[in-house]
Short mmCIF file of C-alpha atoms in Angstrom, two decimals:
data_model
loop_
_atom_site.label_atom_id
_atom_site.label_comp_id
_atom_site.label_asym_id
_atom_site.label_seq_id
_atom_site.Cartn_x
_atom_site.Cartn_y
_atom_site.Cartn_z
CA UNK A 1 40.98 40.06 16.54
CA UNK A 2 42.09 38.52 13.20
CA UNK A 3 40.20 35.56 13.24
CA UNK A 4 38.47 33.47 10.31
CA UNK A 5 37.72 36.72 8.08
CA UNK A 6 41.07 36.66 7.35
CA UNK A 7 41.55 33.47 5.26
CA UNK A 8 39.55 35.24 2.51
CA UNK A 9 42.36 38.12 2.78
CA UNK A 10 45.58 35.19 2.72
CA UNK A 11 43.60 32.82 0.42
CA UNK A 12 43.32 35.85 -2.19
CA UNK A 13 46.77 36.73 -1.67
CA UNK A 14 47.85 32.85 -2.92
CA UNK A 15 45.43 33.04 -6.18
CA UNK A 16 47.00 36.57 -7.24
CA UNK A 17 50.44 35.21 -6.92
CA UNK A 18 49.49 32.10 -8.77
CA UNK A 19 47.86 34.18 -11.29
CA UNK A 20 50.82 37.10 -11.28
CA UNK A 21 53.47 33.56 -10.71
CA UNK A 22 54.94 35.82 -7.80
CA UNK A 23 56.18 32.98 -5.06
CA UNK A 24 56.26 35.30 -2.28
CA UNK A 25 52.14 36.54 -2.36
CA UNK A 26 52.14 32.36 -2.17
CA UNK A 27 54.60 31.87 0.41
CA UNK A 28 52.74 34.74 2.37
CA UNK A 29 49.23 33.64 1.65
CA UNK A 30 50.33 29.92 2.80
CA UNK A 31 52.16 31.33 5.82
CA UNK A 32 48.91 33.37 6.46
CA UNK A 33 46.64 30.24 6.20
CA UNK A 34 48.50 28.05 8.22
CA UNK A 35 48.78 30.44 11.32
CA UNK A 36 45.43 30.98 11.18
CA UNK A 37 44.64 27.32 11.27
CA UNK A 38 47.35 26.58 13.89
CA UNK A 39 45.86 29.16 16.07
CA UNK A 40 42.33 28.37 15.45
CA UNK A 41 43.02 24.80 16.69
CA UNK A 42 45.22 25.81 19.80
CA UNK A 43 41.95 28.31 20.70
CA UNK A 44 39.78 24.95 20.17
CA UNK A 45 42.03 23.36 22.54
CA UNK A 46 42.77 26.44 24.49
CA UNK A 47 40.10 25.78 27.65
CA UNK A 48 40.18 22.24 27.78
CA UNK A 49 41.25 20.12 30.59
CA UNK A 50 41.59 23.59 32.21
CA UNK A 51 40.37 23.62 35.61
CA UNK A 52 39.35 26.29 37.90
CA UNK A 53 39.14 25.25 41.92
CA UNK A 54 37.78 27.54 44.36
CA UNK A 55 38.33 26.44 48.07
CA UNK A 56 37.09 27.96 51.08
CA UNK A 57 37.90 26.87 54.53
CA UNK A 58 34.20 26.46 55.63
CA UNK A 59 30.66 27.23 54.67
CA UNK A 60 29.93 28.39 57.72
CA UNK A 61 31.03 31.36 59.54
CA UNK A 62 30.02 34.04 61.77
CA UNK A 63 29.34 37.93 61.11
CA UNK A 64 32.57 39.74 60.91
CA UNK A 65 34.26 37.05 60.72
CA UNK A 66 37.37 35.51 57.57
CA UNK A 67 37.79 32.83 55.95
CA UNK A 68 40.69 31.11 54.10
CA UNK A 69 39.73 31.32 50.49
CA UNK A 70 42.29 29.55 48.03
CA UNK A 71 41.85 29.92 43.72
CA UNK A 72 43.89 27.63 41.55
CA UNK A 73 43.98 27.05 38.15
CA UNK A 74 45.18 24.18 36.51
CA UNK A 75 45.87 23.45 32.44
CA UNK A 76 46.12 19.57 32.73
CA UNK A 77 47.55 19.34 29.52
CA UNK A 78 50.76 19.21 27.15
CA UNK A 79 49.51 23.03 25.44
CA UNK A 80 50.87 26.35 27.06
CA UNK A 81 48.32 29.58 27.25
CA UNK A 82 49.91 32.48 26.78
CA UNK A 83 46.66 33.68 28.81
CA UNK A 84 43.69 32.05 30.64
CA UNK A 85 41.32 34.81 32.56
CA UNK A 86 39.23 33.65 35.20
CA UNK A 87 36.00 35.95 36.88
CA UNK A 88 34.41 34.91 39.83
CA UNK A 89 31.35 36.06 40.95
CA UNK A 90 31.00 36.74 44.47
CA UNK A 91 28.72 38.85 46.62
CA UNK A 92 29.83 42.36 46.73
CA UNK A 93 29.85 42.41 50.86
CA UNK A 94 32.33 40.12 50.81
CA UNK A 95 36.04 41.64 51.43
CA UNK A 96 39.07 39.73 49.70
CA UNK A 97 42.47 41.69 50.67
CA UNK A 98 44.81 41.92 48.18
CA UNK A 99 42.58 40.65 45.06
CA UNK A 100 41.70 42.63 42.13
CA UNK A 101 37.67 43.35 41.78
CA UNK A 102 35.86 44.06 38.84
CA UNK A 103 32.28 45.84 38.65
CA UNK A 104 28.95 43.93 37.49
CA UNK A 105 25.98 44.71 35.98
CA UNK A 106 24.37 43.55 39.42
CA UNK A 107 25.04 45.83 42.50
CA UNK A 108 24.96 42.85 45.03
CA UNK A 109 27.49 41.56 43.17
CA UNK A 110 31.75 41.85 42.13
CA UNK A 111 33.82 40.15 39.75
CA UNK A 112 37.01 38.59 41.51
CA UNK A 113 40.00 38.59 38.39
CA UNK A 114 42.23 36.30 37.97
CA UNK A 115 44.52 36.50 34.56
CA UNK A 116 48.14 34.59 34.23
CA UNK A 117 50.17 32.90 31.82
CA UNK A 118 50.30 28.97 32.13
CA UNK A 119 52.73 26.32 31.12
CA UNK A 120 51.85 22.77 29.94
CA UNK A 121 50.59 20.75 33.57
CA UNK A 122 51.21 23.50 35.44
CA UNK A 123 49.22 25.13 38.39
CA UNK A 124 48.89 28.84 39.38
CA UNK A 125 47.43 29.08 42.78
CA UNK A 126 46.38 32.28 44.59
CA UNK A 127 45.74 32.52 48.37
CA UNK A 128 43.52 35.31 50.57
CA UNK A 129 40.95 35.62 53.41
CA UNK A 130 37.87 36.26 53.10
CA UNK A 131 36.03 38.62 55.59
CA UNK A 132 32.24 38.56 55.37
CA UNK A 133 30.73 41.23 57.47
CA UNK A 134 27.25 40.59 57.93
CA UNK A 135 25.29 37.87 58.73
CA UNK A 136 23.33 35.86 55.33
CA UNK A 137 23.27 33.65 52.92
CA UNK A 138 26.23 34.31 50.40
CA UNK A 139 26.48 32.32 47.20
CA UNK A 140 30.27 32.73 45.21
CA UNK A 141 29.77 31.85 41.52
CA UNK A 142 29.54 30.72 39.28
CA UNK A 143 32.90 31.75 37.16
CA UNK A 144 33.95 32.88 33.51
CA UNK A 145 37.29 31.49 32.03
CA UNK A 146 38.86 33.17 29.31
CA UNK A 147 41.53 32.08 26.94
CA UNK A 148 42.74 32.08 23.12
CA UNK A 149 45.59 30.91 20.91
CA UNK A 150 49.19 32.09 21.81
CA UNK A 151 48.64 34.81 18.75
CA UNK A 152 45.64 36.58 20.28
CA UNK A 153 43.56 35.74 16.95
CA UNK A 154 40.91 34.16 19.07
CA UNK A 155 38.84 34.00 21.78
CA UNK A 156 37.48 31.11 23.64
CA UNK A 157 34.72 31.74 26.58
CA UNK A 158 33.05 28.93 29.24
CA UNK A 159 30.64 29.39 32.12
CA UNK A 160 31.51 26.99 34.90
CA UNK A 161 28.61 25.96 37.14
CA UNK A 162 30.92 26.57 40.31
CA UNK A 163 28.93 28.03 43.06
CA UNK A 164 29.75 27.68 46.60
CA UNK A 165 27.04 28.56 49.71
CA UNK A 166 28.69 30.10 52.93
CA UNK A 167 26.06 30.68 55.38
CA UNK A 168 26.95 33.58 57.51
CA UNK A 169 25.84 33.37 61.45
CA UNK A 170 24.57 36.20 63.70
CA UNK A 171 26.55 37.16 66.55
CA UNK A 172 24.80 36.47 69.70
CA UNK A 173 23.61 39.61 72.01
CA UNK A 174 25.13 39.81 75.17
CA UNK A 175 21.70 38.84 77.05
CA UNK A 176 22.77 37.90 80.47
CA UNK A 177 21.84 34.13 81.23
CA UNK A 178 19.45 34.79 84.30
CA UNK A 179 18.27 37.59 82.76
CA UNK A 180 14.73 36.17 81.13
CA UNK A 181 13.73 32.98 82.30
CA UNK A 182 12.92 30.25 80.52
CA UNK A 183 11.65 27.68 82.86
CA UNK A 184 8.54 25.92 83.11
CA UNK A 185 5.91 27.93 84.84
CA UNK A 186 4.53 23.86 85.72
CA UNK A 187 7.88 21.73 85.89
CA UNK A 188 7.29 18.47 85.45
CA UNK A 189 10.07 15.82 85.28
CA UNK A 190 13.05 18.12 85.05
CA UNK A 191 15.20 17.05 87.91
CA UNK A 192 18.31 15.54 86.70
CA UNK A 193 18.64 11.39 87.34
CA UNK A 194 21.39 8.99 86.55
CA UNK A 195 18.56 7.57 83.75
CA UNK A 196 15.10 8.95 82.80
CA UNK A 197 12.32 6.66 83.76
CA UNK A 198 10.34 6.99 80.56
CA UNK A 199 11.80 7.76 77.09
CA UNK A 200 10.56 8.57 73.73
CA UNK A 201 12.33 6.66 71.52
CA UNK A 202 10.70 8.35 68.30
CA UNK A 203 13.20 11.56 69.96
CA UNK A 204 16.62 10.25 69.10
CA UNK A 205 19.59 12.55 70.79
CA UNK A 206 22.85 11.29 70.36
CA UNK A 207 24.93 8.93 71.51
CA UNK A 208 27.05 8.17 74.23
CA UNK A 209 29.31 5.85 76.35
CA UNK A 210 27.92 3.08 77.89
CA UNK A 211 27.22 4.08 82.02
CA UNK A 212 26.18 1.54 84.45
CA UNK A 213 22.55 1.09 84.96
CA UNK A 214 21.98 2.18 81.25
CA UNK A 215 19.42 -0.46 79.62
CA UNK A 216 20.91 -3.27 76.97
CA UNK A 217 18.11 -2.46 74.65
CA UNK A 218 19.89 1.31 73.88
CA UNK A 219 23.03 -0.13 73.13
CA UNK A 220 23.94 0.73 69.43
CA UNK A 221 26.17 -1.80 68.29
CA UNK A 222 27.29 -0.78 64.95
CA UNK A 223 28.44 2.56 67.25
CA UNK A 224 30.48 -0.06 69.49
CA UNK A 225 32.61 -1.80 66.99
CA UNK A 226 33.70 1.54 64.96
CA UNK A 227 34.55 2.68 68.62
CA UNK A 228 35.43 -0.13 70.18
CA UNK A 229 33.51 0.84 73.56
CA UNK A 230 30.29 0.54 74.47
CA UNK A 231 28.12 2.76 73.10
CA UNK A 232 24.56 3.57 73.76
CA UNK A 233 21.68 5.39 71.71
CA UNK A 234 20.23 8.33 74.26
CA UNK A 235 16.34 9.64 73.67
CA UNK A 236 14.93 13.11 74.81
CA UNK A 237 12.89 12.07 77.96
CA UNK A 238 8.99 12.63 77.33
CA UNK A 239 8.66 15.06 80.29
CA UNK A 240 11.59 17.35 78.71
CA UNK A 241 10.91 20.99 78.72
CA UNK A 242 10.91 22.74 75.56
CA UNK A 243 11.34 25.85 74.59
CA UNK A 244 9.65 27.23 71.52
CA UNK A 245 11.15 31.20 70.04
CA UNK A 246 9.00 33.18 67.57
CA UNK A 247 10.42 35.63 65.59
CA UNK A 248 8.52 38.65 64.49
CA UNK A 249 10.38 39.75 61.86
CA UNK A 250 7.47 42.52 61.05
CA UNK A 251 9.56 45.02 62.80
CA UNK A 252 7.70 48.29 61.86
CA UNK A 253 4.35 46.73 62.49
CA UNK A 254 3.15 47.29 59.18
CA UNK A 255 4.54 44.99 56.87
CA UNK A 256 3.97 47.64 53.88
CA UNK A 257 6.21 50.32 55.37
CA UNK A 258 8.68 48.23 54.37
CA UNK A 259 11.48 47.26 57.65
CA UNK A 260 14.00 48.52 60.12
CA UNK A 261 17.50 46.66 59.49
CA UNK A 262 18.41 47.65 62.88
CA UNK A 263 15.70 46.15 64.76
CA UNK A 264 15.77 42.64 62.40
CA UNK A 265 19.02 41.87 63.01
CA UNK A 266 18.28 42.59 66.71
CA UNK A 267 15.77 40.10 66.68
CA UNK A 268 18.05 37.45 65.09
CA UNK A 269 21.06 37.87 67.84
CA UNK A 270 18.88 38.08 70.35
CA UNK A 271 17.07 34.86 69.10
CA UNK A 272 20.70 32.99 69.05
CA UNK A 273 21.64 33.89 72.32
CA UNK A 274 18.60 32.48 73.67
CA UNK A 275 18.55 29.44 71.42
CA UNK A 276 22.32 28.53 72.92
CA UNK A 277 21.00 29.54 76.29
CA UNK A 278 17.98 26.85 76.16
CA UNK A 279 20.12 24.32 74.96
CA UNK A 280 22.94 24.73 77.25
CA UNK A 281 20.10 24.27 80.53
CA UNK A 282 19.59 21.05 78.75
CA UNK A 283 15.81 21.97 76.91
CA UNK A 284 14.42 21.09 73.67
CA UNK A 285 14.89 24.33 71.74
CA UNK A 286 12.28 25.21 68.32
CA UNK A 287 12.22 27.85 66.43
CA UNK A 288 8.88 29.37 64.29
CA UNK A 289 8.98 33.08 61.80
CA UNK A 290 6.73 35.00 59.80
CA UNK A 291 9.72 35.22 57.42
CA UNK A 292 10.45 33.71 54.49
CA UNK A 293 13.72 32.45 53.28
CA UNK A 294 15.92 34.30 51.22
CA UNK A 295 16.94 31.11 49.24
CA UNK A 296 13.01 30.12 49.14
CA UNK A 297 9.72 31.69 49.90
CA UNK A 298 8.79 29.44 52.49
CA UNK A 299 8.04 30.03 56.61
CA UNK A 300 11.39 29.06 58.41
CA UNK A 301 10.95 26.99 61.26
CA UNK A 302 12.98 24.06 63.24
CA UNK A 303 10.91 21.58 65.63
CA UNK A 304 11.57 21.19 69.17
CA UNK A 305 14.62 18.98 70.29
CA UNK A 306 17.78 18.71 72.36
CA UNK A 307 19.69 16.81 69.25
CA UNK A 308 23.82 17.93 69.40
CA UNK A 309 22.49 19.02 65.87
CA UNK A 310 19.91 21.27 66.72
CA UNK A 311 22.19 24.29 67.49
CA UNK A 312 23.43 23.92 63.88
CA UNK A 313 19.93 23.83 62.43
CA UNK A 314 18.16 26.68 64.14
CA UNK A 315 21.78 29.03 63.17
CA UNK A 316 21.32 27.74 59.43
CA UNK A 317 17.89 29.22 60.02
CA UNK A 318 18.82 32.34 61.58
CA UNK A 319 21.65 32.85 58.94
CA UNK A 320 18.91 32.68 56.28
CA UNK A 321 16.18 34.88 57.77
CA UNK A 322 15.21 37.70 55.36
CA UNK A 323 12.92 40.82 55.80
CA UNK A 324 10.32 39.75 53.46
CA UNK A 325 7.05 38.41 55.58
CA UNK A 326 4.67 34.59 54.72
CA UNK A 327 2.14 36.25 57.32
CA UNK A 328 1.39 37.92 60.71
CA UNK A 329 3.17 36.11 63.53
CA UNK A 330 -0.17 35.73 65.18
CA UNK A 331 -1.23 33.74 62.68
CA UNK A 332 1.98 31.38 62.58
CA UNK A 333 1.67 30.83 66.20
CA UNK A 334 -2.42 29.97 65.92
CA UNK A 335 -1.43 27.87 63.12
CA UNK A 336 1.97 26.17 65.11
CA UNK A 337 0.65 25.73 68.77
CA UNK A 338 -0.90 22.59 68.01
CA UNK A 339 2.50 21.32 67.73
CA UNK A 340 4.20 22.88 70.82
CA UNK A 341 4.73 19.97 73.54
CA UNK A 342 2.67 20.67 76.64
CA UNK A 343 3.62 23.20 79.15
CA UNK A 344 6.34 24.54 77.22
CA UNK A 345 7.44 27.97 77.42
CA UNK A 346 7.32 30.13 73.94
CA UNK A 347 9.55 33.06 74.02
CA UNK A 348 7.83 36.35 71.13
CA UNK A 349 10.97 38.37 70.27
CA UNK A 350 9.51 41.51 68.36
CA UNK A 351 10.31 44.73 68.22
CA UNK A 352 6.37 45.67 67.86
CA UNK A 353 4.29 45.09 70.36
CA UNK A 354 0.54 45.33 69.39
CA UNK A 355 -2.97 44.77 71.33
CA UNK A 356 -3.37 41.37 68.97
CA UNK A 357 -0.17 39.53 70.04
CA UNK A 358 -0.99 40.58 74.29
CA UNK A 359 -4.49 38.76 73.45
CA UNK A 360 -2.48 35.94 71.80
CA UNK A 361 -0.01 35.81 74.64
CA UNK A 362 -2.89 35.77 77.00
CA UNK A 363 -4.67 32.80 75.51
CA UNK A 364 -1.33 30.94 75.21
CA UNK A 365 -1.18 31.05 79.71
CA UNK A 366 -5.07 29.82 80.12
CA UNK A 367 -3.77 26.59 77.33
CA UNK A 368 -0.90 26.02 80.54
CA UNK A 369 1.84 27.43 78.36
CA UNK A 370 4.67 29.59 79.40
CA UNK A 371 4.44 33.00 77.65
CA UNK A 372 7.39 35.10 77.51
CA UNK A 373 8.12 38.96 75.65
CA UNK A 374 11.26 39.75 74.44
CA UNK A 375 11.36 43.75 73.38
CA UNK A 376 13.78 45.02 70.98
CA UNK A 377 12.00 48.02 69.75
CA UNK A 378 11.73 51.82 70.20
CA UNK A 379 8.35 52.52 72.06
CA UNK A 380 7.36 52.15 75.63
CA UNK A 381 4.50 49.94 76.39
CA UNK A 382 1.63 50.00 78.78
CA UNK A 383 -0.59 46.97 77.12
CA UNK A 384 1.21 43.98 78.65
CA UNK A 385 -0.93 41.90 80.78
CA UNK A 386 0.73 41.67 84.18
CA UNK A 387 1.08 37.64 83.92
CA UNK A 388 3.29 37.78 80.94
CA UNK A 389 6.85 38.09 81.73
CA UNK A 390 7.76 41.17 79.41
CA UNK A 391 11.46 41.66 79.11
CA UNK A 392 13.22 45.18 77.36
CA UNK A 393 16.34 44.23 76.76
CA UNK A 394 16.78 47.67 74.32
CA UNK A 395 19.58 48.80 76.78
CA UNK A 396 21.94 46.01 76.66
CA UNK A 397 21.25 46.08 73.20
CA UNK A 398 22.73 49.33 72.16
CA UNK A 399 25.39 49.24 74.28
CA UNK A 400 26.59 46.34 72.15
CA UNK A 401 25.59 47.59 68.67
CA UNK A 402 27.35 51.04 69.90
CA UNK A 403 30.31 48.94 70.88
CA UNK A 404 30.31 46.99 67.51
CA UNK A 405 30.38 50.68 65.52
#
């Protein structure tokens, strides 16, 4: 790079041809000048109204899964760059076919390199997919654009703000749907009617078309004249079941020795599977952790309910769910069961198994809940009280991680 040092050089060359009256050290020393002025400007100019537009089919995907990923650049302007460089930051797990990489400084992390010649309003758009292999939490960006004047005496560098969050889902395990049971050991109010006698209207659902018998004071009028048909405002009945799963994610059984990736991510599918299972029978499905975020350190949990949403919310959990423990998950279910609806069943996936949590699960029956294990680890155990169901599911398991290899 040339650059501003070099007026000194072109500015001397004009004062010794004044002083030796030689026109061309003036003509050069002019010449010199002005290109380094016309350039300087054009690399002042160089990144503006330049902009860089990532686009990526969806933020949310699951495990193993691609996306359509589309980078454009755009110099909305009447000044050609003979080069504009753009790096994007994106997790290093993520696989982009057919795109050049660069290294970071951070391990977790890759440079995705863009560099081109662009014309006065003119775009240059590059398309790939985007295969992100496990589930997470994957933030792209932000990005660096380079560019200069068309004589390469300058540089010009911006950090765009650009970051884009794709939440990556966990595959569910193949748990077989009669396999662990999930009904109330008490039902109460779960036969299916035309119309639930009582409702809780604080428990909003959805909404649907108007069916005969269906009271006047549900019908949600704003909902009616978008549609044009009758629709109604349904509520979660206050005898619904609910179903309550708590994730251990301590999956060593001592948090310090640090955490099997096998066995967590275990826990998770087998967490989703049930999740879809509860809300498919028609339950109110919650979720409680002794995790934490890896966005925020914070306990992850998602209350009770049959909302169309709730699938949604308890996968943006699962996506999220990191190694790093808020607590013992006895003490997250001591601290939580004063908020689990009466009678409902609460379903321990762990892959440790320890004399604490059978006392816990014990209490949780003589309170006229429905306890329920779900193994995923590597021991055998002989502690279970007879009354809890207690459900190894280690075999269908690895059969499908084995398949998955």
């Amino acid at each position: 790079m040339i650059g501003l040092p070099s007026i000194s050089i072109f500015s001397l060359l004009m004062v010794c041809g004044f002083a030796l009256s030689e026109g061309g050290l003036v003509g050069l020393g002019v010449m010199g000048n002005l290109m380094i002025g016309i350039a300087w400007a054009w690399n002042r100019l160089s990144l503006e109204d330049v902009k860089y537009t990532r686009v990526i089919s969806s933020n949310r995907t699951f495990a193993g899964e691609s996306l359509q990923l589309r980078i454009s650049i755009n110099n909305d302007k009447p000044l050609p760059l003979s080069r504009v460089k753009a790096m994007d930051y994106i997790p290093a797990d993520v696989r982009v076919q057919g795109a050049t990489r660069d290294a970071t400084a951070n391990p977790d992390s890759m440079k995705l390199v863009h560099s081109c010649a662009i014309g006065w309003y003119e775009t240059v758009e590059w398309n790939y997919e985007a295969l992100f292999p496990q589930r997470g939490h994957y933030p792209v960006g932000p990005v660096e654009l380079q560019s200069g004047d068309l004589f390469g005496l300058f540089k010009s560098d911006a950090l765009k703000q650009l970051v884009t969050h794709v939440l990556v889902y966990p595959n569910k395990a193949p748990i077989p749907v009669g396999m662990i049971n999930l009904s109330p050991k008490k039902p109460v109010g779960e036969l299916r009617t035309r119309s639930w006698i009582f409702h809780d209207s604080t428990r909003f659902a959805g909404i649907r078309d108007y069916r005969f018998g269906d009271s006047v004071r549900h019908v949600d009028w704003k909902a009616t004249a978008r549609g044009q048909t009758l629709k109604v405002r349904e509520f979660e009945s206050e005898a619904q079941h609910s179903v309550i799963l708590a994730l251990n994610l301590d999956t060593l059984g001592v948090g310090w020795r640090g955490y099997s990736s096998v066995h967590l991510e275990n826990v998770v599918s087998v967490a989703a599977s049930l999740a879809e299972t509860g809300l498919d029978l028609g339950y109110s499905v919650g979720l409680i952790t002794n995790g934490t975020s890896v966005m925020e350190e914070r306990p992850m949990s998602v209350p009770a309910s049959r909302n169309p949403k709730q699938g949604t919310r308890i996968y943006d959990v699962l996506a999220m769910v990191g190694p790093y423990l808020a607590g013992s998950i006895e003490s997250v279910i001591a601290k939580e069961r004063v908020r689990f609806p009466y009678g409902s069943t609460l379903v321990l996936i762990t892959a440790d198994y320890s004399e604490s949590l059978n006392t816990i699960m014990q209490s949780l029956m003589k309170l006229h809940y429905s306890p329920v294990v779900v193994y995923v680890g590597d021991t055998e155990h002989t502690m279970v009280a007879p009354a809890v169901p207690f459900y190894d599911v280690r075999q269908e398991l690895d059969l499908w991680n084995e398949a998955r290899k």
